[in-house]
mmCIF file of C-alpha atoms and ligand atoms in Angstrom:
data_model
loop_
_atom_site.group_PDB
_atom_site.id
_atom_site.type_symbol
_atom_site.label_atom_id
_atom_site.label_comp_id
_atom_site.label_asym_id
_atom_site.label_seq_id
_atom_site.Cartn_x
_atom_site.Cartn_y
_atom_site.Cartn_z
ATOM 1 C CA MET A 869 50.412 66.692 56.732
ATOM 2 C CA SER A 870 53.284 67.314 54.341
ATOM 3 C CA GLU A 871 52.609 69.291 51.164
ATOM 4 C CA ILE A 872 50.683 67.193 48.577
ATOM 5 C CA ILE A 873 52.951 66.900 45.533
ATOM 6 C CA THR A 874 52.269 64.654 42.570
ATOM 7 C CA LEU A 875 55.098 62.868 40.789
ATOM 8 C CA GLY A 876 54.402 64.981 37.705
ATOM 9 C CA GLU A 877 54.792 68.237 39.653
ATOM 10 C CA PHE A 878 57.949 66.911 41.310
ATOM 11 C CA ILE A 879 59.516 65.937 37.962
ATOM 12 C CA ILE A 880 58.874 69.405 36.525
ATOM 13 C CA LYS A 881 60.118 71.146 39.681
ATOM 14 C CA ASN A 882 63.385 69.203 39.555
ATOM 15 C CA GLN A 883 64.156 69.441 35.866
ATOM 16 C CA THR A 884 65.995 72.703 36.459
ATOM 17 C CA ARG A 885 68.872 70.506 37.651
ATOM 18 C CA PHE A 886 69.471 69.482 34.025
ATOM 19 C CA PRO A 887 69.632 72.786 32.092
ATOM 20 C CA GLU A 888 71.097 71.007 29.070
ATOM 21 C CA SER A 889 68.064 68.755 28.957
ATOM 22 C CA LYS A 890 65.101 70.650 27.563
ATOM 23 C CA GLY A 891 62.685 68.508 29.585
ATOM 24 C CA GLU A 892 63.838 65.315 27.833
ATOM 25 C CA LEU A 893 64.795 63.599 31.077
ATOM 26 C CA SER A 894 61.531 64.709 32.681
ATOM 27 C CA SER A 895 59.571 63.336 29.750
ATOM 28 C CA LEU A 896 61.499 60.073 29.921
ATOM 29 C CA ILE A 897 60.825 59.612 33.653
ATOM 30 C CA SER A 898 57.216 60.538 32.998
ATOM 31 C CA SER A 899 56.950 57.785 30.364
ATOM 32 C CA ILE A 900 58.129 55.285 32.968
ATOM 33 C CA ARG A 901 55.457 56.602 35.319
ATOM 34 C CA LEU A 902 52.807 55.965 32.642
ATOM 35 C CA ALA A 903 54.039 52.456 31.754
ATOM 36 C CA ALA A 904 54.155 51.549 35.457
ATOM 37 C CA LYS A 905 50.480 52.496 35.803
ATOM 38 C CA ILE A 906 49.577 50.238 32.879
ATOM 39 C CA VAL A 907 51.630 47.305 34.191
ATOM 40 C CA ASN A 908 50.311 47.843 37.717
ATOM 41 C CA ALA A 909 46.728 47.510 36.482
ATOM 42 C CA GLU A 910 47.508 44.121 34.907
ATOM 43 C CA ILE A 911 49.505 42.846 37.887
ATOM 44 C CA ASN A 912 46.580 43.632 40.165
ATOM 45 C CA LYS A 913 44.390 41.351 38.009
ATOM 46 C CA ALA A 914 46.988 38.590 37.638
ATOM 47 C CA GLY A 915 44.964 36.129 39.689
ATOM 48 C CA LEU A 916 41.895 36.664 37.542
ATOM 49 C CA LEU A 917 43.157 36.645 33.971
ATOM 50 C CA ASP A 918 44.895 33.414 32.990
ATOM 51 C CA HIS A 919 46.170 35.031 29.818
ATOM 52 C CA ILE A 920 48.766 36.815 31.952
ATOM 53 C CA MET A 921 49.307 34.112 34.550
ATOM 54 C CA GLY A 922 51.941 31.472 34.317
ATOM 55 C CA LYS A 923 54.704 30.906 31.858
ATOM 56 C CA VAL A 924 54.721 31.965 28.256
ATOM 57 C CA GLY A 925 56.583 28.792 27.296
ATOM 58 C CA ASP A 926 59.659 30.677 26.103
ATOM 59 C CA THR A 927 62.852 31.448 27.931
ATOM 60 C CA ASN A 928 64.598 34.832 27.982
ATOM 61 C CA VAL A 929 68.249 35.521 27.178
ATOM 62 C CA GLN A 930 69.077 34.365 30.691
ATOM 63 C CA GLY A 931 67.565 30.960 29.970
ATOM 64 C CA GLU A 932 64.874 31.769 32.548
ATOM 65 C CA GLU A 933 61.233 30.825 31.998
ATOM 66 C CA GLN A 934 59.439 33.938 30.713
ATOM 67 C CA GLN A 935 56.293 34.655 32.669
ATOM 68 C CA LYS A 936 53.524 36.131 30.518
ATOM 69 C CA LEU A 937 53.466 39.332 32.603
ATOM 70 C CA ASP A 938 57.150 40.046 32.143
ATOM 71 C CA VAL A 939 56.731 39.826 28.366
ATOM 72 C CA TYR A 940 53.709 42.123 28.718
ATOM 73 C CA ALA A 941 55.636 44.543 30.951
ATOM 74 C CA ASN A 942 58.588 44.558 28.570
ATOM 75 C CA GLU A 943 56.360 45.467 25.622
ATOM 76 C CA LYS A 944 54.559 48.224 27.564
ATOM 77 C CA PHE A 945 57.734 49.886 28.838
ATOM 78 C CA ILE A 946 59.456 49.798 25.445
ATOM 79 C CA LYS A 947 56.320 51.186 23.740
ATOM 80 C CA ALA A 948 55.827 53.990 26.308
ATOM 81 C CA ILE A 949 59.510 54.992 26.268
ATOM 82 C CA LYS A 950 59.767 54.882 22.451
ATOM 83 C CA ALA A 951 56.597 56.966 22.052
ATOM 84 C CA ARG A 952 58.213 59.885 23.928
ATOM 85 C CA GLN A 953 60.955 60.050 21.267
ATOM 86 C CA GLN A 954 63.482 61.140 23.948
ATOM 87 C CA VAL A 955 65.946 58.248 24.005
ATOM 88 C CA CYS A 956 68.070 56.857 21.169
ATOM 89 C CA GLY A 957 67.892 53.304 22.479
ATOM 90 C CA ILE A 958 66.848 50.871 25.200
ATOM 91 C CA ALA A 959 68.257 47.672 26.679
ATOM 92 C CA SER A 960 66.098 45.211 28.569
ATOM 93 C CA GLU A 961 66.596 41.996 30.501
ATOM 94 C CA GLU A 962 64.012 40.492 28.137
ATOM 95 C CA GLU A 963 65.852 41.481 24.950
ATOM 96 C CA GLU A 964 68.972 39.684 23.699
ATOM 97 C CA SER A 965 70.518 42.901 22.370
ATOM 98 C CA PHE A 966 69.866 46.612 22.835
ATOM 99 C CA ILE A 967 67.248 48.284 20.610
ATOM 100 C CA ALA A 968 68.428 51.383 18.692
ATOM 101 C CA PHE A 969 65.374 53.496 17.820
ATOM 102 C CA GLU A 970 65.461 54.439 14.131
ATOM 103 C CA SER A 971 63.365 57.633 13.897
ATOM 104 C CA GLU A 972 65.223 60.893 13.245
ATOM 105 C CA GLN A 973 63.743 62.351 16.459
ATOM 106 C CA CYS A 974 64.921 59.393 18.553
ATOM 107 C CA ARG A 975 68.400 59.492 17.051
ATOM 108 C CA LYS A 976 68.621 63.068 18.391
ATOM 109 C CA GLY A 977 67.844 61.734 21.887
ATOM 110 C CA LYS A 978 70.586 62.444 24.433
ATOM 111 C CA TYR A 979 69.834 59.442 26.675
ATOM 112 C CA VAL A 980 69.707 55.676 26.737
ATOM 113 C CA ILE A 981 67.718 53.605 29.213
ATOM 114 C CA LEU A 982 68.198 50.101 30.588
ATOM 115 C CA ILE A 983 65.335 48.239 32.248
ATOM 116 C CA ASP A 984 64.427 45.089 34.068
ATOM 117 C CA PRO A 985 60.729 45.368 33.250
ATOM 118 C CA LEU A 986 59.461 42.894 35.808
ATOM 119 C CA ASP A 987 62.000 41.700 38.347
ATOM 120 C CA GLY A 988 61.012 38.794 40.566
ATOM 121 C CA SER A 989 58.383 37.704 38.053
ATOM 122 C CA SER A 990 58.462 34.105 39.308
ATOM 123 C CA ASN A 991 56.599 35.514 42.336
ATOM 124 C CA ILE A 992 53.591 36.605 40.251
ATOM 125 C CA ASP A 993 51.747 33.292 40.397
ATOM 126 C CA VAL A 994 52.031 33.232 44.194
ATOM 127 C CA ASN A 995 50.926 36.853 44.621
ATOM 128 C CA VAL A 996 54.211 38.099 46.046
ATOM 129 C CA SER A 997 55.386 41.618 45.187
ATOM 130 C CA VAL A 998 57.469 42.233 42.077
ATOM 131 C CA GLY A 999 59.175 45.307 40.632
ATOM 132 C CA THR A 1000 60.503 47.260 37.675
ATOM 133 C CA ILE A 1001 64.051 48.655 37.683
ATOM 134 C CA PHE A 1002 65.419 51.370 35.361
ATOM 135 C CA SER A 1003 68.724 53.104 34.731
ATOM 136 C CA ILE A 1004 69.344 56.170 32.535
ATOM 137 C CA TYR A 1005 72.632 57.396 31.017
ATOM 138 C CA ARG A 1006 73.641 60.213 28.713
ATOM 139 C CA ARG A 1007 74.706 58.600 25.434
ATOM 140 C CA VAL A 1008 78.405 58.577 24.556
ATOM 141 C CA SER A 1009 77.783 58.162 20.800
ATOM 142 C CA PRO A 1010 77.221 61.312 18.700
ATOM 143 C CA VAL A 1011 73.716 62.849 18.927
ATOM 144 C CA GLY A 1012 71.950 62.194 15.612
ATOM 145 C CA SER A 1013 73.590 58.802 15.106
ATOM 146 C CA LYS A 1014 72.197 55.396 16.009
ATOM 147 C CA ALA A 1015 72.747 54.192 19.570
ATOM 148 C CA THR A 1016 75.767 51.921 20.010
ATOM 149 C CA LEU A 1017 76.567 49.169 22.525
ATOM 150 C CA GLU A 1018 79.048 51.514 24.224
ATOM 151 C CA ASP A 1019 76.135 53.786 25.181
ATOM 152 C CA PHE A 1020 74.865 50.930 27.379
ATOM 153 C CA LEU A 1021 78.168 49.661 28.784
ATOM 154 C CA GLN A 1022 78.997 52.683 30.934
ATOM 155 C CA PRO A 1023 80.088 52.347 34.575
ATOM 156 C CA GLY A 1024 77.264 52.936 37.065
ATOM 157 C CA HIS A 1025 78.725 56.221 38.326
ATOM 158 C CA GLN A 1026 77.807 57.718 34.940
ATOM 159 C CA GLN A 1027 74.069 57.231 35.536
ATOM 160 C CA VAL A 1028 71.962 60.409 35.410
ATOM 161 C CA ALA A 1029 68.885 58.732 36.901
ATOM 162 C CA ALA A 1030 67.800 55.381 38.322
ATOM 163 C CA GLY A 1031 64.707 54.064 40.002
ATOM 164 C CA TYR A 1032 62.366 51.223 40.720
ATOM 165 C CA VAL A 1033 58.643 50.594 40.891
ATOM 166 C CA VAL A 1034 57.544 48.161 43.591
ATOM 167 C CA TYR A 1035 54.147 46.533 42.933
ATOM 168 C CA GLY A 1036 53.449 45.591 46.534
ATOM 169 C CA SER A 1037 50.688 46.159 49.087
ATOM 170 C CA SER A 1038 50.767 49.577 47.491
ATOM 171 C CA THR A 1039 52.531 50.564 44.281
ATOM 172 C CA MET A 1040 55.451 52.968 44.697
ATOM 173 C CA MET A 1041 57.912 54.614 42.376
ATOM 174 C CA VAL A 1042 61.273 55.437 43.968
ATOM 175 C CA TYR A 1043 63.933 57.253 41.963
ATOM 176 C CA THR A 1044 66.957 59.519 42.026
ATOM 177 C CA THR A 1045 68.510 61.968 39.572
ATOM 178 C CA GLY A 1046 71.592 62.359 41.754
ATOM 179 C CA ASP A 1047 70.132 64.718 44.351
ATOM 180 C CA GLY A 1048 68.738 62.252 46.906
ATOM 181 C CA VAL A 1049 66.037 59.611 46.601
ATOM 182 C CA ASN A 1050 62.291 60.251 46.742
ATOM 183 C CA GLY A 1051 59.373 57.811 46.912
ATOM 184 C CA PHE A 1052 55.926 58.280 45.403
ATOM 185 C CA THR A 1053 52.886 56.165 46.274
ATOM 186 C CA PHE A 1054 50.285 55.462 43.601
ATOM 187 C CA ASP A 1055 46.662 56.306 44.455
ATOM 188 C CA PRO A 1056 44.600 54.153 42.074
ATOM 189 C CA THR A 1057 41.402 56.053 42.917
ATOM 190 C CA ILE A 1058 42.924 59.189 41.408
ATOM 191 C CA GLY A 1059 45.464 57.570 39.070
ATOM 192 C CA SER A 1060 48.333 59.670 40.374
ATOM 193 C CA TYR A 1061 51.536 59.102 42.330
ATOM 194 C CA PHE A 1062 51.993 61.328 45.398
ATOM 195 C CA LEU A 1063 55.226 62.164 47.243
ATOM 196 C CA SER A 1064 55.066 59.913 50.310
ATOM 197 C CA HIS A 1065 58.741 59.282 51.159
ATOM 198 C CA PRO A 1066 60.764 62.485 50.635
ATOM 199 C CA LYS A 1067 64.566 62.222 50.804
ATOM 200 C CA PHE A 1068 65.056 58.547 51.704
ATOM 201 C CA SER A 1069 67.874 58.015 54.222
ATOM 202 C CA ILE A 1070 68.812 54.379 54.858
ATOM 203 C CA PRO A 1071 69.879 53.725 58.499
ATOM 204 C CA LYS A 1072 73.668 53.272 58.774
ATOM 205 C CA GLN A 1073 73.134 50.066 60.728
ATOM 206 C CA GLY A 1074 70.297 47.570 60.637
ATOM 207 C CA GLN A 1075 69.508 44.086 61.895
ATOM 208 C CA ILE A 1076 67.942 42.593 58.751
ATOM 209 C CA TYR A 1077 69.882 40.454 56.299
ATOM 210 C CA SER A 1078 68.533 39.129 52.995
ATOM 211 C CA ILE A 1079 70.196 36.156 51.286
ATOM 212 C CA ASN A 1080 69.098 32.821 49.845
ATOM 213 C CA GLU A 1081 70.677 30.528 52.453
ATOM 214 C CA GLY A 1082 69.690 27.543 50.334
ATOM 215 C CA ASN A 1083 72.922 28.286 48.459
ATOM 216 C CA TYR A 1084 74.962 27.964 51.675
ATOM 217 C CA PRO A 1085 76.885 24.843 50.540
ATOM 218 C CA PHE A 1086 78.224 26.888 47.586
ATOM 219 C CA PHE A 1087 79.279 30.004 49.550
ATOM 220 C CA ASN A 1088 82.982 30.631 50.187
ATOM 221 C CA GLN A 1089 84.285 30.210 53.732
ATOM 222 C CA SER A 1090 84.546 33.936 54.475
ATOM 223 C CA LEU A 1091 80.850 34.426 53.720
ATOM 224 C CA LYS A 1092 79.993 31.368 55.829
ATOM 225 C CA ASP A 1093 82.019 32.945 58.660
ATOM 226 C CA TYR A 1094 80.028 36.182 58.313
ATOM 227 C CA LEU A 1095 76.696 34.342 58.354
ATOM 228 C CA ARG A 1096 77.792 32.499 61.495
ATOM 229 C CA HIS A 1097 78.903 35.800 63.077
ATOM 230 C CA ILE A 1098 75.536 37.521 62.613
ATOM 231 C CA LYS A 1099 73.745 34.541 64.174
ATOM 232 C CA LEU A 1100 75.752 34.698 67.408
ATOM 233 C CA VAL A 1101 73.910 36.011 70.486
ATOM 234 C CA ASP A 1102 75.311 39.396 71.431
ATOM 235 C CA LYS A 1103 72.977 41.925 73.062
ATOM 236 C CA GLU A 1104 75.182 44.966 72.480
ATOM 237 C CA SER A 1105 75.341 44.472 68.706
ATOM 238 C CA ARG A 1106 71.720 43.283 68.649
ATOM 239 C CA ARG A 1107 72.706 39.905 67.207
ATOM 240 C CA PRO A 1108 71.376 37.512 66.020
ATOM 241 C CA TYR A 1109 70.148 39.576 63.065
ATOM 242 C CA THR A 1110 66.758 38.859 61.487
ATOM 243 C CA SER A 1111 66.513 37.016 58.169
ATOM 244 C CA ARG A 1112 64.069 38.437 55.620
ATOM 245 C CA TYR A 1113 64.204 37.187 51.997
ATOM 246 C CA ILE A 1114 61.260 37.838 49.688
ATOM 247 C CA GLY A 1115 62.994 36.602 46.542
ATOM 248 C CA SER A 1116 62.258 39.903 44.849
ATOM 249 C CA LEU A 1117 65.236 42.284 44.743
ATOM 250 C CA VAL A 1118 63.105 45.418 44.586
ATOM 251 C CA SER A 1119 61.009 44.385 47.608
ATOM 252 C CA ASP A 1120 63.974 43.299 49.746
ATOM 253 C CA VAL A 1121 65.901 46.478 48.932
ATOM 254 C CA HIS A 1122 62.847 48.721 49.447
ATOM 255 C CA ARG A 1123 62.285 47.267 52.937
ATOM 256 C CA ASN A 1124 65.960 47.692 53.798
ATOM 257 C CA MET A 1125 65.858 51.303 52.535
ATOM 258 C CA ILE A 1126 63.229 52.029 55.173
ATOM 259 C CA LYS A 1127 64.300 49.764 58.060
ATOM 260 C CA GLY A 1128 68.004 49.352 57.399
ATOM 261 C CA GLY A 1129 69.496 46.050 56.326
ATOM 262 C CA LEU A 1130 71.809 44.208 53.962
ATOM 263 C CA TYR A 1131 70.841 42.442 50.737
ATOM 264 C CA MET A 1132 73.321 39.863 49.437
ATOM 265 C CA TYR A 1133 73.438 37.893 46.225
ATOM 266 C CA PRO A 1134 77.007 36.559 46.376
ATOM 267 C CA GLY A 1135 79.106 34.707 43.881
ATOM 268 C CA THR A 1136 79.122 30.978 44.605
ATOM 269 C CA SER A 1137 81.130 27.932 43.491
ATOM 270 C CA ARG A 1138 78.267 27.252 41.058
ATOM 271 C CA LYS A 1139 77.804 30.866 39.867
ATOM 272 C CA PRO A 1140 81.051 32.794 40.565
ATOM 273 C CA ASN A 1141 79.435 36.086 39.474
ATOM 274 C CA GLY A 1142 76.175 35.475 41.294
ATOM 275 C CA LYS A 1143 72.800 35.856 39.556
ATOM 276 C CA LEU A 1144 71.994 39.560 39.327
ATOM 277 C CA ARG A 1145 72.770 41.585 36.221
ATOM 278 C CA LEU A 1146 75.211 44.476 36.599
ATOM 279 C CA CYS A 1147 73.745 46.918 34.048
ATOM 280 C CA TYR A 1148 70.039 46.923 34.852
ATOM 281 C CA GLU A 1149 69.791 45.517 38.381
ATOM 282 C CA CYS A 1150 72.993 46.131 40.365
ATOM 283 C CA ASN A 1151 73.895 49.577 39.001
ATOM 284 C CA PRO A 1152 70.489 51.274 39.349
ATOM 285 C CA MET A 1153 69.979 49.813 42.828
ATOM 286 C CA ALA A 1154 73.523 50.869 43.762
ATOM 287 C CA PHE A 1155 72.876 54.459 42.598
ATOM 288 C CA ILE A 1156 69.678 54.605 44.651
ATOM 289 C CA ILE A 1157 71.249 53.085 47.758
ATOM 290 C CA GLU A 1158 74.292 55.406 47.637
ATOM 291 C CA GLN A 1159 72.037 58.436 47.148
ATOM 292 C CA ALA A 1160 70.156 57.321 50.279
ATOM 293 C CA GLY A 1161 73.433 57.101 52.249
ATOM 294 C CA GLY A 1162 74.091 53.372 51.872
ATOM 295 C CA LYS A 1163 76.757 51.326 50.062
ATOM 296 C CA ALA A 1164 76.858 48.796 47.227
ATOM 297 C CA THR A 1165 79.822 46.563 46.369
ATOM 298 C CA ASP A 1166 80.559 43.272 44.689
ATOM 299 C CA GLY A 1167 82.377 42.273 47.862
ATOM 300 C CA VAL A 1168 85.653 43.754 46.650
ATOM 301 C CA GLN A 1169 84.924 47.019 44.796
ATOM 302 C CA ARG A 1170 82.184 49.629 44.523
ATOM 303 C CA ILE A 1171 79.525 48.321 42.122
ATOM 304 C CA MET A 1172 79.316 51.648 40.267
ATOM 305 C CA ASP A 1173 83.045 51.605 39.497
ATOM 306 C CA ILE A 1174 82.830 48.368 37.495
ATOM 307 C CA LYS A 1175 83.215 48.931 33.726
ATOM 308 C CA PRO A 1176 80.686 46.598 32.062
ATOM 309 C CA THR A 1177 81.956 44.507 29.141
ATOM 310 C CA GLU A 1178 78.720 42.704 28.285
ATOM 311 C CA LEU A 1179 75.088 43.851 28.425
ATOM 312 C CA HIS A 1180 73.826 40.895 30.485
ATOM 313 C CA GLN A 1181 76.887 40.297 32.617
ATOM 314 C CA ARG A 1182 76.301 39.355 36.226
ATOM 315 C CA ALA A 1183 77.960 40.652 39.398
ATOM 316 C CA PRO A 1184 77.929 39.601 43.045
ATOM 317 C CA LEU A 1185 75.935 42.189 45.031
ATOM 318 C CA TYR A 1186 76.092 43.345 48.644
ATOM 319 C CA LEU A 1187 74.056 46.498 49.211
ATOM 320 C CA GLY A 1188 72.277 48.361 51.997
ATOM 321 C CA SER A 1189 73.206 50.011 55.308
ATOM 322 C CA SER A 1190 76.771 51.311 55.087
ATOM 323 C CA ASP A 1191 77.965 49.810 58.394
ATOM 324 C CA MET A 1192 76.543 46.413 57.397
ATOM 325 C CA VAL A 1193 78.258 46.497 53.993
ATOM 326 C CA ASP A 1194 81.523 47.438 55.711
ATOM 327 C CA GLU A 1195 81.070 44.549 58.161
ATOM 328 C CA VAL A 1196 80.451 41.873 55.518
ATOM 329 C CA GLU A 1197 83.331 43.239 53.429
ATOM 330 C CA SER A 1198 85.638 42.931 56.449
ATOM 331 C CA PHE A 1199 84.911 39.188 56.420
ATOM 332 C CA LEU A 1200 85.098 38.810 52.623
ATOM 333 C CA LYS A 1201 88.478 40.573 52.456
ATOM 334 C CA ALA A 1202 89.940 38.815 55.529
HETATM 335 P P1 P6P B 1532 66.979 33.180 44.043
HETATM 336 C C1 P6P B 1532 64.448 37.478 40.876
HETATM 337 O O1 P6P B 1532 64.573 36.438 39.933
HETATM 338 C C2 P6P B 1532 65.845 37.945 41.220
HETATM 339 O O2 P6P B 1532 66.475 38.438 40.078
HETATM 340 C C3 P6P B 1532 65.790 38.996 42.328
HETATM 341 O O3 P6P B 1532 64.679 39.800 42.236
HETATM 342 C C4 P6P B 1532 65.781 38.143 43.580
HETATM 343 O O4 P6P B 1532 66.323 38.817 44.711
HETATM 344 C C5 P6P B 1532 66.647 36.947 43.180
HETATM 345 O O5 P6P B 1532 66.589 36.844 41.757
HETATM 346 C C6 P6P B 1532 66.131 35.658 43.785
HETATM 347 O O6 P6P B 1532 66.996 34.626 43.320
HETATM 348 O O7 P6P B 1532 68.110 32.440 43.397
HETATM 349 O O8 P6P B 1532 67.226 33.415 45.520
HETATM 350 O O9 P6P B 1532 65.607 32.606 43.771
#
């Protein structure tokens, strides 16, 4: 039995990696831990309490129906993060613009955070797993001033931390601060997260591919050629691959992290930049995947090298096992 380490103990043990941060980053990650517990408790009751089921009637900045739980999750994460007075601002999928925290203490914060508070929320009403995604940067604006948009539009390789919470058959928090990826499973009987998946390492090759093939008519020919290739029967390369698509980025990526695989949300003739948002979905997942030994590209370039120009901009995403990303890129670049 490996050593029993709580997430709190792990955060403290690892904060020595950021000598310039006097525990700010630890406190910030800890606030995410707390908010995830609160959201998890509500998600687990979603089938019982109609006040959190279904749609809130509004649409978010993406024009997507807002589910009541993603509004709830957004409020809880913003409140928990703001209360720690460690970040100067936050950007969220559910907020049109970034929020610059006004207090003097917050303006001294060295970090900004971007979140997708409840990704895959359309799955809530059908009891399929959903997730939270977060990304943390050092601010580029002067400490003591108000956060600026530039603080949030940094390329992904500038991230100091990124992670996700998957509210699945069990609730897990998986995150990196640039020194590998570790997974913590929540024990609701104790109310703590325990280290359950130390040092994630995604297999270089896998046989699982995740894509919404309902969009096939709108894929470009090179992607269609790849999808045909992986369906051919070839014992040596263990083709045909297996299709697994949950419709929840966090869940599909989490499975691929463990078993190996490739998640794709490509650009199409209808949506040339795909559906996923660069700043708070693609970049944090790319940081995590690369730290676990995988790859993440937009089909042409490394996701984390893209310089964002808009907070909610979208990017095509291919991420997972490095050999599988290389293989699909060989078709896309042919
Ligand atoms: P589609 C959820 O809305 C999400 O952002 C990801 O979590 C998921 O992988 C994808 O969109 C599903 O999109 O178009 O296949 O339903």
